[in-house]
Amino acid sequence: MSVIDTMGPPQKSGSVLGWLRRNLFSSIGNTVLTLVAAYLLWLTVPPLLNFAIFDAVWTGETREACLGEGKGACWPLVWANFGQFIYGRYPESEIWRVNIVFALGFIALVPMLIPSAPAKRFNVIFLLVVYPLIALVLLAGDRPGLPPVPTSEWGGLLVTLVVAVTGIVVSLPLGIVLALGRRSSMPAIRMLSIIFIEFWRGVPLVTVLFMASVMLPLFLPEGLSPDNLLRCLVGVALFSSAYMAEVVRGGLQAIPAGQYEAARAAGLSYWQTMGLVVLPQALRHVIPGIVNTFIGLFKDTTLVLIVGIFDVLGQVRAQLSDPNWTVPQGALTGYLFAGIVFWIFCFGMSQYSSFMERRLNAGRGR
Amino acid sequence: MQKPVKRGSGMGISWYNPRVRSIVYQAGVLAAVIAVVWFFTATAQENLERLNISTGFGFLDTTAGFGIIQTLIPYTEQSSYGRAFLVGLLNTLSVAVIGIVLSTMLGFVVGVARLSPNWLLSKIAAAYVEVMRNIPLLLQLFFWYFAVLRPLPGPAESIEALPGVFLSNRGLILPDPVLDAGAGLFFGALAAAVVAGFVLVRWARARQRATGQLFPALRVAATLIVVLPLLAWAIGGTPFHLEYATRGDFDFSGGVRLLPEFVALVLGLTLYTAAFIGEIVRAGIQSVDRGQGEAAAALGLKDSTTLRLVVVPQALRLIVPPLTSQILNLTKNSSLAVAIAYPDLVAVFAGTVLNQTGQAIEVIAITMAVYLTLSLATSLAMNWYNARIALRER
């Protein structure tokens, strides 16, 4: 082999053919992979598109519209039950309350998510303290002249969001306390934190929910028996606190010892050091981790249906057994719809999380 | 952050002495925890007496009186609750082990495919990850079970995917491997080859360390593992033959049957977890510095050798800890079986047994203890493995 190989002319970079040759057919092995991949696509994509779009039934008032050979997804089933999927059995005349809660949450959340929006501190306080209280009063009613709506009538997306938001609102402060406890120099507090965290992380959420729904009432005084949803909320909150604690601990570990030493040299107390120096940095590091925990929590919300609470998935399942809408392709349609709903929420959140990650890294790269 | 405290520095018993403060804090927290635990225990005792619920683990010996659709050990309706617990535990373990093996394999394929220079393949892998990760596992299980497997046609119209492999609403029917006369010799030879290969590799490594001489141990071991069983086959006759199931009008006879619940659970757990493992594998491989590969090439190592000796060992360091938590997640997620009526530990024990006996505290405590033990045991084993392969710095 000579030292200087003769080189061919540079490949024409702009053309489609050149791109194809470089990315799909550069070698025999690569060509085989391309063919395998194309076969996989051909196996999955056309049937899916046919079912969901081309052969699907789009309009109709009753199940008869969806019956017959060769018909795909039965979308009228979804249109007809849309209200249930979002509000559950919440009384129709009171639905405006749920809508206000949704709207308020949206209005408070959007500036929170935009890094450059002002008044972040008030925004956080509103979102984590004021908003949950307003939402509770509006949804449950019974206080300022609003007729009460028992939680057994809540359902659908409303329950999904209530469980997920409660989980995050409680788990964030509790998780921070637990993470600090786990890194504390006091052995008793450290041990208790470790036991708490490892216990909740070591058991499946299903058993936590079972515990909350069948075992918790036995541990509370007679008469003080919280309703099923509240019990599940307690279980979910404790469960997610343990995961949040580990996320926060990761952030705490990333803070160099010099920060602690400098704070102590400046005469700050433990709580001042943590509150003013360490936590603001640590939490900023773990925003993506917090978002990921929230995504996990949002998906785990579906498990409440195992103890008889109807979230989006539970509500979809309930409507599938409705005799007015029993069609052969009902299950596929319903789960496809629920899948799309969850996918939009979770994908949106994960995109936001990676946007934040890039943003935070961009600052460090200077 | 142990704070150095000078003894006898004149602070004495004062609030400003950090030692005193720390003891007071800890005593306070401990007292609060003990008070809460005491309150709950006392209330529970009161409630149990009031509701006339018996306590203790005596119920484990009483007759269960219900059937279970899949049992790996002998079990009848006359068996005890304790036996039912074992059945559920074994069902959980079997789903978890099969799911872990399959999802790790698929996860590695997905992770490598995402890094493939083949544009189409990497895009497909990326789409797979984004779809699977962002849809709740429970929804996926419902999809596979209620929307795909249950509506399959009955045995008479079942789909024959491969010769002897039937898909129907009775589950997945596979041909049954039946052992022949040559089985003992064949599997004995296989085991001997594996042991010999293992010893050979260790010996070669020790010799290389001591003398620097190379011996192609891996190649010889691989040859042994292929050739010895083949020899046994030739001498002792066929080790096993496949007994194909026959399709009846109402059911199949013969063959190995995998219940639709089992298939749905394994399929859902595998596809879901593989997406996460794929991301872990991708991150692990990407973390290996480009220069490492270039340095290996500069030393004259072949591509395959570079991969095996330079890239993979370093990638594994980053892959193993998060892979451990995925394995744990899969094991814990197998408890979703209860939603599609696969008789795992939670469905059998925290479901049926709890409903029949009403002994919520004991049943939930046992169930949680099992998962805790599994989790802690897995973490210990993986931590041990992780410590073995971890980067050794000064």
PDB file of N, CA and C in Angstrom, chain B residues 204-267:
ATOM      1  N   ALA B 204      -5.893 -19.846  30.637  1.00  0.00           N
ATOM      2  CA  ALA B 204      -5.201 -19.052  29.625  1.00  0.00           C
ATOM      3  C   ALA B 204      -4.900 -17.666  30.164  1.00  0.00           C
ATOM      4  N   ARG B 205      -5.864 -17.121  30.894  1.00  0.00           N
ATOM      5  CA  ARG B 205      -5.668 -15.769  31.423  1.00  0.00           C
ATOM      6  C   ARG B 205      -4.536 -15.771  32.461  1.00  0.00           C
ATOM      7  N   ALA B 206      -4.549 -16.804  33.327  1.00  0.00           N
ATOM      8  CA  ALA B 206      -3.512 -16.883  34.364  1.00  0.00           C
ATOM      9  C   ALA B 206      -2.143 -17.042  33.716  1.00  0.00           C
ATOM     10  N   ARG B 207      -2.082 -17.882  32.649  1.00  0.00           N
ATOM     11  CA  ARG B 207      -0.807 -18.109  31.997  1.00  0.00           C
ATOM     12  C   ARG B 207      -0.330 -16.835  31.320  1.00  0.00           C
ATOM     13  N   GLN B 208      -1.274 -16.113  30.703  1.00  0.00           N
ATOM     14  CA  GLN B 208      -0.875 -14.885  30.023  1.00  0.00           C
ATOM     15  C   GLN B 208      -0.309 -13.888  31.030  1.00  0.00           C
ATOM     16  N   ARG B 209      -0.971 -13.835  32.177  1.00  0.00           N
ATOM     17  CA  ARG B 209      -0.505 -12.911  33.201  1.00  0.00           C
ATOM     18  C   ARG B 209       0.881 -13.290  33.692  1.00  0.00           C
ATOM     19  N   ALA B 210       1.101 -14.627  33.823  1.00  0.00           N
ATOM     20  CA  ALA B 210       2.367 -15.085  34.383  1.00  0.00           C
ATOM     21  C   ALA B 210       3.491 -15.039  33.354  1.00  0.00           C
ATOM     22  N   THR B 211       3.217 -15.508  32.127  1.00  0.00           N
ATOM     23  CA  THR B 211       4.302 -15.664  31.161  1.00  0.00           C
ATOM     24  C   THR B 211       4.157 -14.765  29.953  1.00  0.00           C
ATOM     25  N   GLY B 212       2.971 -14.201  29.747  1.00  0.00           N
ATOM     26  CA  GLY B 212       2.784 -13.356  28.592  1.00  0.00           C
ATOM     27  C   GLY B 212       2.449 -14.121  27.332  1.00  0.00           C
ATOM     28  N   GLN B 213       2.413 -15.480  27.429  1.00  0.00           N
ATOM     29  CA  GLN B 213       2.087 -16.255  26.236  1.00  0.00           C
ATOM     30  C   GLN B 213       0.587 -16.256  25.988  1.00  0.00           C
ATOM     31  N   LEU B 214       0.220 -16.087  24.733  1.00  0.00           N
ATOM     32  CA  LEU B 214      -1.205 -16.056  24.407  1.00  0.00           C
ATOM     33  C   LEU B 214      -1.687 -17.451  24.017  1.00  0.00           C
ATOM     34  N   PHE B 215      -2.927 -17.724  24.346  1.00  0.00           N
ATOM     35  CA  PHE B 215      -3.548 -18.975  23.943  1.00  0.00           C
ATOM     36  C   PHE B 215      -4.963 -18.642  23.490  1.00  0.00           C
ATOM     37  N   PRO B 216      -5.366 -19.081  22.304  1.00  0.00           N
ATOM     38  CA  PRO B 216      -6.696 -18.685  21.817  1.00  0.00           C
ATOM     39  C   PRO B 216      -7.816 -19.411  22.554  1.00  0.00           C
ATOM     40  N   ALA B 217      -7.941 -19.133  23.858  1.00  0.00           N
ATOM     41  CA  ALA B 217      -8.841 -19.904  24.717  1.00  0.00           C
ATOM     42  C   ALA B 217     -10.297 -19.774  24.285  1.00  0.00           C
ATOM     43  N   LEU B 218     -10.713 -18.530  23.967  1.00  0.00           N
ATOM     44  CA  LEU B 218     -12.123 -18.331  23.635  1.00  0.00           C
ATOM     45  C   LEU B 218     -12.511 -19.157  22.421  1.00  0.00           C
ATOM     46  N   ARG B 219     -11.606 -19.154  21.420  1.00  0.00           N
ATOM     47  CA  ARG B 219     -11.925 -19.875  20.197  1.00  0.00           C
ATOM     48  C   ARG B 219     -11.996 -21.369  20.455  1.00  0.00           C
ATOM     49  N   VAL B 220     -11.036 -21.869  21.241  1.00  0.00           N
ATOM     50  CA  VAL B 220     -11.023 -23.304  21.548  1.00  0.00           C
ATOM     51  C   VAL B 220     -12.267 -23.677  22.350  1.00  0.00           C
ATOM     52  N   ALA B 221     -12.622 -22.832  23.316  1.00  0.00           N
ATOM     53  CA  ALA B 221     -13.784 -23.128  24.158  1.00  0.00           C
ATOM     54  C   ALA B 221     -15.041 -23.167  23.304  1.00  0.00           C
ATOM     55  N   ALA B 222     -15.194 -22.182  22.386  1.00  0.00           N
ATOM     56  CA  ALA B 222     -16.374 -22.143  21.532  1.00  0.00           C
ATOM     57  C   ALA B 222     -16.449 -23.411  20.682  1.00  0.00           C
ATOM     58  N   THR B 223     -15.295 -23.830  20.150  1.00  0.00           N
ATOM     59  CA  THR B 223     -15.268 -25.049  19.343  1.00  0.00           C
ATOM     60  C   THR B 223     -15.696 -26.249  20.179  1.00  0.00           C
ATOM     61  N   LEU B 224     -15.174 -26.311  21.414  1.00  0.00           N
ATOM     62  CA  LEU B 224     -15.532 -27.422  22.314  1.00  0.00           C
ATOM     63  C   LEU B 224     -17.036 -27.475  22.511  1.00  0.00           C
ATOM     64  N   ILE B 225     -17.626 -26.294  22.766  1.00  0.00           N
ATOM     65  CA  ILE B 225     -19.045 -26.261  23.099  1.00  0.00           C
ATOM     66  C   ILE B 225     -19.893 -26.687  21.903  1.00  0.00           C
ATOM     67  N   VAL B 226     -19.383 -26.480  20.704  1.00  0.00           N
ATOM     68  CA  VAL B 226     -20.136 -26.930  19.529  1.00  0.00           C
ATOM     69  C   VAL B 226     -19.856 -28.403  19.236  1.00  0.00           C
ATOM     70  N   VAL B 227     -18.568 -28.785  19.292  1.00  0.00           N
ATOM     71  CA  VAL B 227     -18.178 -30.110  18.794  1.00  0.00           C
ATOM     72  C   VAL B 227     -18.566 -31.241  19.749  1.00  0.00           C
ATOM     73  N   LEU B 228     -18.342 -31.050  21.056  1.00  0.00           N
ATOM     74  CA  LEU B 228     -18.611 -32.143  22.011  1.00  0.00           C
ATOM     75  C   LEU B 228     -20.062 -32.612  21.979  1.00  0.00           C
ATOM     76  N   PRO B 229     -21.050 -31.691  22.070  1.00  0.00           N
ATOM     77  CA  PRO B 229     -22.438 -32.153  22.003  1.00  0.00           C
ATOM     78  C   PRO B 229     -22.760 -32.806  20.667  1.00  0.00           C
ATOM     79  N   LEU B 230     -22.174 -32.305  19.570  1.00  0.00           N
ATOM     80  CA  LEU B 230     -22.435 -32.907  18.262  1.00  0.00           C
ATOM     81  C   LEU B 230     -21.912 -34.348  18.235  1.00  0.00           C
ATOM     82  N   LEU B 231     -20.725 -34.555  18.832  1.00  0.00           N
ATOM     83  CA  LEU B 231     -20.172 -35.899  18.933  1.00  0.00           C
ATOM     84  C   LEU B 231     -21.122 -36.805  19.712  1.00  0.00           C
ATOM     85  N   ALA B 232     -21.611 -36.270  20.836  1.00  0.00           N
ATOM     86  CA  ALA B 232     -22.529 -37.044  21.678  1.00  0.00           C
ATOM     87  C   ALA B 232     -23.774 -37.407  20.884  1.00  0.00           C
ATOM     88  N   TRP B 233     -24.230 -36.447  20.076  1.00  0.00           N
ATOM     89  CA  TRP B 233     -25.401 -36.665  19.234  1.00  0.00           C
ATOM     90  C   TRP B 233     -25.144 -37.837  18.288  1.00  0.00           C
ATOM     91  N   ALA B 234     -23.959 -37.807  17.670  1.00  0.00           N
ATOM     92  CA  ALA B 234     -23.613 -38.843  16.695  1.00  0.00           C
ATOM     93  C   ALA B 234     -23.507 -40.212  17.356  1.00  0.00           C
ATOM     94  N   ILE B 235     -22.989 -40.245  18.592  1.00  0.00           N
ATOM     95  CA  ILE B 235     -22.802 -41.539  19.266  1.00  0.00           C
ATOM     96  C   ILE B 235     -24.107 -42.032  19.870  1.00  0.00           C
ATOM     97  N   GLY B 236     -24.783 -41.157  20.629  1.00  0.00           N
ATOM     98  CA  GLY B 236     -25.918 -41.609  21.438  1.00  0.00           C
ATOM     99  C   GLY B 236     -27.261 -41.450  20.754  1.00  0.00           C
ATOM    100  N   GLY B 237     -27.304 -40.895  19.574  1.00  0.00           N
ATOM    101  CA  GLY B 237     -28.598 -40.684  18.914  1.00  0.00           C
ATOM    102  C   GLY B 237     -29.189 -39.338  19.304  1.00  0.00           C
ATOM    103  N   THR B 238     -30.376 -39.044  18.748  1.00  0.00           N
ATOM    104  CA  THR B 238     -30.974 -37.725  18.940  1.00  0.00           C
ATOM    105  C   THR B 238     -31.277 -37.472  20.407  1.00  0.00           C
ATOM    106  N   PRO B 239     -30.954 -36.279  20.922  1.00  0.00           N
ATOM    107  CA  PRO B 239     -31.224 -35.975  22.333  1.00  0.00           C
ATOM    108  C   PRO B 239     -32.711 -35.716  22.589  1.00  0.00           C
ATOM    109  N   PHE B 240     -33.394 -35.087  21.645  1.00  0.00           N
ATOM    110  CA  PHE B 240     -34.843 -34.848  21.861  1.00  0.00           C
ATOM    111  C   PHE B 240     -35.496 -34.684  20.501  1.00  0.00           C
ATOM    112  N   HIS B 241     -36.801 -34.852  20.471  1.00  0.00           N
ATOM    113  CA  HIS B 241     -37.535 -34.515  19.258  1.00  0.00           C
ATOM    114  C   HIS B 241     -38.711 -33.619  19.637  1.00  0.00           C
ATOM    115  N   LEU B 242     -39.209 -32.881  18.665  1.00  0.00           N
ATOM    116  CA  LEU B 242     -40.310 -31.955  18.937  1.00  0.00           C
ATOM    117  C   LEU B 242     -41.634 -32.680  18.712  1.00  0.00           C
ATOM    118  N   GLU B 243     -42.499 -32.621  19.717  1.00  0.00           N
ATOM    119  CA  GLU B 243     -43.816 -33.218  19.553  1.00  0.00           C
ATOM    120  C   GLU B 243     -44.789 -32.090  19.214  1.00  0.00           C
ATOM    121  N   TYR B 244     -45.295 -32.103  18.002  1.00  0.00           N
ATOM    122  CA  TYR B 244     -46.162 -31.000  17.569  1.00  0.00           C
ATOM    123  C   TYR B 244     -47.552 -31.135  18.150  1.00  0.00           C
ATOM    124  N   ALA B 245     -48.144 -29.995  18.475  1.00  0.00           N
ATOM    125  CA  ALA B 245     -49.505 -30.011  18.986  1.00  0.00           C
ATOM    126  C   ALA B 245     -50.448 -30.269  17.826  1.00  0.00           C
ATOM    127  N   THR B 246     -51.559 -30.945  18.102  1.00  0.00           N
ATOM    128  CA  THR B 246     -52.570 -31.128  17.059  1.00  0.00           C
ATOM    129  C   THR B 246     -53.753 -30.240  17.383  1.00  0.00           C
ATOM    130  N   ARG B 247     -54.313 -29.704  16.329  1.00  0.00           N
ATOM    131  CA  ARG B 247     -55.380 -28.725  16.470  1.00  0.00           C
ATOM    132  C   ARG B 247     -56.718 -29.444  16.495  1.00  0.00           C
ATOM    133  N   GLY B 248     -57.462 -29.346  17.602  1.00  0.00           N
ATOM    134  CA  GLY B 248     -58.803 -29.897  17.648  1.00  0.00           C
ATOM    135  C   GLY B 248     -59.816 -28.802  17.370  1.00  0.00           C
ATOM    136  N   ASP B 249     -61.093 -29.151  17.432  1.00  0.00           N
ATOM    137  CA  ASP B 249     -62.129 -28.141  17.191  1.00  0.00           C
ATOM    138  C   ASP B 249     -62.213 -27.167  18.354  1.00  0.00           C
ATOM    139  N   PHE B 250     -62.024 -27.692  19.573  1.00  0.00           N
ATOM    140  CA  PHE B 250     -62.225 -26.838  20.745  1.00  0.00           C
ATOM    141  C   PHE B 250     -60.938 -26.534  21.478  1.00  0.00           C
ATOM    142  N   ASP B 251     -59.940 -27.397  21.314  1.00  0.00           N
ATOM    143  CA  ASP B 251     -58.693 -27.137  22.018  1.00  0.00           C
ATOM    144  C   ASP B 251     -57.565 -27.876  21.326  1.00  0.00           C
ATOM    145  N   PHE B 252     -56.376 -27.631  21.783  1.00  0.00           N
ATOM    146  CA  PHE B 252     -55.222 -28.321  21.237  1.00  0.00           C
ATOM    147  C   PHE B 252     -54.893 -29.496  22.132  1.00  0.00           C
ATOM    148  N   SER B 253     -54.260 -30.515  21.548  1.00  0.00           N
ATOM    149  CA  SER B 253     -53.719 -31.557  22.417  1.00  0.00           C
ATOM    150  C   SER B 253     -52.218 -31.595  22.192  1.00  0.00           C
ATOM    151  N   GLY B 254     -51.488 -31.819  23.270  1.00  0.00           N
ATOM    152  CA  GLY B 254     -50.035 -31.859  23.183  1.00  0.00           C
ATOM    153  C   GLY B 254     -49.449 -30.467  23.063  1.00  0.00           C
ATOM    154  N   GLY B 255     -48.135 -30.430  22.973  1.00  0.00           N
ATOM    155  CA  GLY B 255     -47.461 -29.149  22.837  1.00  0.00           C
ATOM    156  C   GLY B 255     -47.323 -28.425  24.162  1.00  0.00           C
ATOM    157  N   VAL B 256     -46.570 -27.360  24.126  1.00  0.00           N
ATOM    158  CA  VAL B 256     -46.406 -26.521  25.309  1.00  0.00           C
ATOM    159  C   VAL B 256     -47.314 -25.333  25.156  1.00  0.00           C
ATOM    160  N   ARG B 257     -48.079 -25.032  26.186  1.00  0.00           N
ATOM    161  CA  ARG B 257     -49.041 -23.938  26.071  1.00  0.00           C
ATOM    162  C   ARG B 257     -48.602 -22.757  26.925  1.00  0.00           C
ATOM    163  N   LEU B 258     -48.486 -21.586  26.316  1.00  0.00           N
ATOM    164  CA  LEU B 258     -48.253 -20.356  27.075  1.00  0.00           C
ATOM    165  C   LEU B 258     -49.568 -19.597  27.120  1.00  0.00           C
ATOM    166  N   LEU B 259     -50.054 -19.336  28.339  1.00  0.00           N
ATOM    167  CA  LEU B 259     -51.345 -18.657  28.486  1.00  0.00           C
ATOM    168  C   LEU B 259     -51.295 -17.269  27.863  1.00  0.00           C
ATOM    169  N   PRO B 260     -52.453 -16.792  27.343  1.00  0.00           N
ATOM    170  CA  PRO B 260     -52.468 -15.436  26.778  1.00  0.00           C
ATOM    171  C   PRO B 260     -52.060 -14.388  27.819  1.00  0.00           C
ATOM    172  N   GLU B 261     -52.434 -14.602  29.089  1.00  0.00           N
ATOM    173  CA  GLU B 261     -52.048 -13.659  30.143  1.00  0.00           C
ATOM    174  C   GLU B 261     -50.528 -13.587  30.261  1.00  0.00           C
ATOM    175  N   PHE B 262     -49.922 -14.774  30.217  1.00  0.00           N
ATOM    176  CA  PHE B 262     -48.466 -14.845  30.336  1.00  0.00           C
ATOM    177  C   PHE B 262     -47.798 -14.176  29.133  1.00  0.00           C
ATOM    178  N   VAL B 263     -48.295 -14.497  27.932  1.00  0.00           N
ATOM    179  CA  VAL B 263     -47.707 -13.935  26.712  1.00  0.00           C
ATOM    180  C   VAL B 263     -47.841 -12.411  26.729  1.00  0.00           C
ATOM    181  N   ALA B 264     -49.021 -11.919  27.103  1.00  0.00           N
ATOM    182  CA  ALA B 264     -49.244 -10.467  27.110  1.00  0.00           C
ATOM    183  C   ALA B 264     -48.302  -9.793  28.105  1.00  0.00           C
ATOM    184  N   LEU B 265     -48.157 -10.396  29.280  1.00  0.00           N
ATOM    185  CA  LEU B 265     -47.325  -9.786  30.315  1.00  0.00           C
ATOM    186  C   LEU B 265     -45.857  -9.759  29.889  1.00  0.00           C
ATOM    187  N   VAL B 266     -45.358 -10.887  29.394  1.00  0.00           N
ATOM    188  CA  VAL B 266     -43.951 -10.936  28.974  1.00  0.00           C
ATOM    189  C   VAL B 266     -43.721  -9.977  27.806  1.00  0.00           C
ATOM    190  N   LEU B 267     -44.651  -9.989  26.854  1.00  0.00           N
ATOM    191  CA  LEU B 267     -44.519  -9.119  25.683  1.00  0.00           C
ATOM    192  C   LEU B 267     -44.500  -7.653  26.108  1.00  0.00           C
TER     193      LEU B 267
END
